[in-house]
Tab-separated table of C-alpha atoms in Angstrom:
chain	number	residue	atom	x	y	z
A	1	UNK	CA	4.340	11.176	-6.913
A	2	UNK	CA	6.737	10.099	-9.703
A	3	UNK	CA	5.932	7.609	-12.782
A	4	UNK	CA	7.115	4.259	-11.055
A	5	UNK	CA	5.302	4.855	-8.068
A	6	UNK	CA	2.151	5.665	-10.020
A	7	UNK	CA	2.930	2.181	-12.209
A	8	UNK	CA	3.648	0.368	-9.084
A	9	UNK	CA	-0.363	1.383	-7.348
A	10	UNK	CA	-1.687	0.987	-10.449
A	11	UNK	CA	-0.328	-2.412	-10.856
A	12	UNK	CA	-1.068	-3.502	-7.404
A	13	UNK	CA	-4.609	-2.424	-7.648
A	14	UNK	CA	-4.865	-4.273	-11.132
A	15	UNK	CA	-3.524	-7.551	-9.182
A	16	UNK	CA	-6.015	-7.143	-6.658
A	17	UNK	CA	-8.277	-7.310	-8.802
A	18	UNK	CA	-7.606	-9.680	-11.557
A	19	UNK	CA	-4.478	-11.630	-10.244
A	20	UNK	CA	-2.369	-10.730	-12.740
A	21	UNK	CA	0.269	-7.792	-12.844
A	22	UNK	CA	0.746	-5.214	-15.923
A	23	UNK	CA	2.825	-6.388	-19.199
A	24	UNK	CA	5.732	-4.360	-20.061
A	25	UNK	CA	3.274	-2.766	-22.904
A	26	UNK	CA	0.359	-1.998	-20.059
A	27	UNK	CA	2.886	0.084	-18.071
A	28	UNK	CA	4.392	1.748	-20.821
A	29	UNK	CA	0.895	3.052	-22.519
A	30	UNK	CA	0.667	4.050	-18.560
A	31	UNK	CA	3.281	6.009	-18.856
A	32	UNK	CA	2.732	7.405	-22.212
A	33	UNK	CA	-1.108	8.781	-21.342
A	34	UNK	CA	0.443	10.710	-18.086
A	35	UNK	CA	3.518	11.853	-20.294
A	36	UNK	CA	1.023	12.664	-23.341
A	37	UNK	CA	2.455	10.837	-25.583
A	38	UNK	CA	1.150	9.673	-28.663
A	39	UNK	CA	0.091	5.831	-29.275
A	40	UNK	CA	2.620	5.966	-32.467
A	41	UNK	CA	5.338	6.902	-29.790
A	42	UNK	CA	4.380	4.343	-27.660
A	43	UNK	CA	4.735	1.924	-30.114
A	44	UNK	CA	8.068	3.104	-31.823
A	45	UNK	CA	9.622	2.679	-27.999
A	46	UNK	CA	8.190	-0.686	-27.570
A	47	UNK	CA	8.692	-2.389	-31.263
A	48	UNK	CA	4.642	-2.540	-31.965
A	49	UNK	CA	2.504	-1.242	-34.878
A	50	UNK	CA	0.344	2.216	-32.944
A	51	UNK	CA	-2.804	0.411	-34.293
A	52	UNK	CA	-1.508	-2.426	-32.326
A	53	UNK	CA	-1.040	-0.034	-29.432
A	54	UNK	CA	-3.963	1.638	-29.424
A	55	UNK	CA	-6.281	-1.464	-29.200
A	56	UNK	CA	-4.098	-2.914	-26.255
A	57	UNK	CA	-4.852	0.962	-24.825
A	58	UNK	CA	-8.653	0.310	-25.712
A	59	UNK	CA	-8.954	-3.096	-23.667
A	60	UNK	CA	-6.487	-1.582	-20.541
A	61	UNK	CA	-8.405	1.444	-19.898
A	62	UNK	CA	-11.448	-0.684	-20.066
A	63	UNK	CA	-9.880	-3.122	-17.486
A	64	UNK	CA	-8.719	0.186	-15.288
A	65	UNK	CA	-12.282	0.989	-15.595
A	66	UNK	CA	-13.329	-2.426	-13.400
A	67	UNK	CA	-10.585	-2.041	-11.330
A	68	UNK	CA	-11.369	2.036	-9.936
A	69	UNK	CA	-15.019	1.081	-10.520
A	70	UNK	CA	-15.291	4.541	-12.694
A	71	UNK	CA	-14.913	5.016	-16.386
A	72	UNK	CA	-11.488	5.149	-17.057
A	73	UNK	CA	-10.370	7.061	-20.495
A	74	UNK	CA	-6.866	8.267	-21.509
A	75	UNK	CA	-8.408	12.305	-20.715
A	76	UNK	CA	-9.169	11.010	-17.156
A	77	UNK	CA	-6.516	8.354	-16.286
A	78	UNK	CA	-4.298	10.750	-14.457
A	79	UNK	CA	-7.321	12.749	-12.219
A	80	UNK	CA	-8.895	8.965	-11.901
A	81	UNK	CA	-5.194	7.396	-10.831
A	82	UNK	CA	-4.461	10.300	-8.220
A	83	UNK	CA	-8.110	10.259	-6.543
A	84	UNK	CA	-7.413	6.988	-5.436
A	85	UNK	CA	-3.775	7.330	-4.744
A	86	UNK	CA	-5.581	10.069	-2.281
A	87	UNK	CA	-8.429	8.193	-1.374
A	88	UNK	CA	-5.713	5.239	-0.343
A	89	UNK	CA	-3.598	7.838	1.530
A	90	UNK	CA	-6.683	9.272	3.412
A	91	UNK	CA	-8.542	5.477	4.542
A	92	UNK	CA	-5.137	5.012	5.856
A	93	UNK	CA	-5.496	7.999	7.796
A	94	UNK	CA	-8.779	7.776	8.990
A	95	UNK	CA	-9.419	4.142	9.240
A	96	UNK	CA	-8.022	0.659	10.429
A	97	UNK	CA	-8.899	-1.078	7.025
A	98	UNK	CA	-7.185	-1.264	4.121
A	99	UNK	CA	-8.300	-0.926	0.253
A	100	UNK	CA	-7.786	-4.377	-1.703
A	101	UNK	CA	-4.328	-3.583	-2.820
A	102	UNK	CA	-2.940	-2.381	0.709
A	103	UNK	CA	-3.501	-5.049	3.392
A	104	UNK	CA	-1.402	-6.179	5.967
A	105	UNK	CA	-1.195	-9.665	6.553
A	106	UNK	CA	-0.299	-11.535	9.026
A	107	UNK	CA	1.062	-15.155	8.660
A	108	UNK	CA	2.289	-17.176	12.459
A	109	UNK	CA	4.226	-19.851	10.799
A	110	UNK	CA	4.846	-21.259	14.961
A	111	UNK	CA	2.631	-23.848	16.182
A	112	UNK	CA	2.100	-22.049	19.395
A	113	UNK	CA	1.889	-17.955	19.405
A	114	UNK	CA	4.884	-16.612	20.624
A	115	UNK	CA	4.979	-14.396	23.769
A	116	UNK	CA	7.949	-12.690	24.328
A	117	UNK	CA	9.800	-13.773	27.502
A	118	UNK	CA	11.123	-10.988	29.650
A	119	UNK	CA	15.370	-11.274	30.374
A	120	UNK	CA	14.942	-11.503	33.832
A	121	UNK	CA	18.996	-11.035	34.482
A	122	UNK	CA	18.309	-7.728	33.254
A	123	UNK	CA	16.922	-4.451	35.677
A	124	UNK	CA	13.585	-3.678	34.031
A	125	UNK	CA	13.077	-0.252	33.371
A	126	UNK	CA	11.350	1.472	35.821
A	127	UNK	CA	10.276	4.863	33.105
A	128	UNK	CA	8.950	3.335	30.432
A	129	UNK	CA	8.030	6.600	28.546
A	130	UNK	CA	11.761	8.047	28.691
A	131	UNK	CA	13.471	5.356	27.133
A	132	UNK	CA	11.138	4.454	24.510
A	133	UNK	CA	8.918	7.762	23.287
A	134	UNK	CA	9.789	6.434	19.951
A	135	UNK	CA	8.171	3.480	20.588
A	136	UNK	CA	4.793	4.791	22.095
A	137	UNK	CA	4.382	6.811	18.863
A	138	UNK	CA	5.557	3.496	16.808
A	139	UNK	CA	2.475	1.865	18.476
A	140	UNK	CA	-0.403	4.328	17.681
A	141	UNK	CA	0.713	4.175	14.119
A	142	UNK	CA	0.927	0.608	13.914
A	143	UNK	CA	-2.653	0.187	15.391
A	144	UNK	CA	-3.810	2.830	13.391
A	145	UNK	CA	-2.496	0.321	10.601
A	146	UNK	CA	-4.944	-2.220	12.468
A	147	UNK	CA	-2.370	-4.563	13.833
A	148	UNK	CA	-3.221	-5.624	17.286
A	149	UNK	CA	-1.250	-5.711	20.557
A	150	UNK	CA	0.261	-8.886	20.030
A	151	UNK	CA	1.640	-8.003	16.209
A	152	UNK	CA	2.557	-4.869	17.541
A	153	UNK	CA	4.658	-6.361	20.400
A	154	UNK	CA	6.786	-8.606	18.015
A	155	UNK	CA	7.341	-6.349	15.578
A	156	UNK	CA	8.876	-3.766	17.993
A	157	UNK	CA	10.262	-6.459	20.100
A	158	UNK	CA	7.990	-5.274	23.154
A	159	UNK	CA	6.821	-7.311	25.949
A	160	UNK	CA	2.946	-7.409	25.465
A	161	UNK	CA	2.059	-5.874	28.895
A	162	UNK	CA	3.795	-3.000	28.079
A	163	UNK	CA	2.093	-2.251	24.215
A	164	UNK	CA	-1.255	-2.993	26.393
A	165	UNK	CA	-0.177	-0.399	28.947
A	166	UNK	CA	-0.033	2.133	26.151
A	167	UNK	CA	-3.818	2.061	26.332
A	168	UNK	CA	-4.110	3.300	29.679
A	169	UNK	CA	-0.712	5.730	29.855
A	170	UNK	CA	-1.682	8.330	27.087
């Protein structure tokens, strides 16, 4: 995993927490601890003094500390920062819940939920599981991701009976 898409989890999973995303000067001591830089380098590439530096370093790792719930120091950011990139990747795996920073939300801005309406000008399909294998593994992933039938239908642009029938095909 490269350097912005360590930034970008550890700034979701700061906003989780606290509501508030990483400063220009929070990301780039990130950076510098994983590239081993020194806090005097860190501050000559951002325009600050390194004492400067190292006391917004002080109060950030303390703050990354509340936010992995472990003690967070500039020896351990890295090991701390990829167990829970892993730990992420793995609850993903294994669960239907999210961590605080990765949810999936789902917002029905219609007054009345939408079903979608079958084209009745059209044949149906007859072999559902030749013309859309794609689809069938689209669904187990999606409710693996713990959306149900009905989210899964719209997003895929399914009839409902036919994500439901998933249940009782495989």
């Amino acid at each position: 995993m490269d350097s912005p898409q360590i930034l970008q989890f550890v700034d979701e999973a700061v906003c989780a927490k606290t509501g508030k995303h990483l400063n220009n000067l929070q990301r780039g001591i990130i950076s510098g601890i994983l590239k081993r830089q020194r806090y005097a380098d860190v501050a000559e590439t951002y325009g600050y003094s390194s004492q400067h530096v190292k006391k917004a370093s002080h109060e950030l790792l303390q703050m990354l500390s509340e936010v992995f719930s472990e003690q967070v120091k500039k020896s351990n950011l890295e090991s701390v920062i990829e167990r829970h990139i892993h730990q992420n990747i793995t609850t993903l795996g294994n669960n239907n819940t999210f961590k605080d920073s990765n949810k999936i939300s789902y917002i029905n801005n219609c007054p009345n939920p939408s079903t979608p309406t079958p084209d009745k000008s059209q044949p149906q399909t007859h072999d559902f599981h030749d013309n859309n294998r794609a689809n069938l593994e689209k669904i187990g992933k999606l409710r693996q991701f713990g959306l149900s039938d009905d989210q899964i239908a719209e997003v895929l642009e399914l009839p409902l009976d036919v994500v439901k029938q998933v249940d009782f095909e495989e």
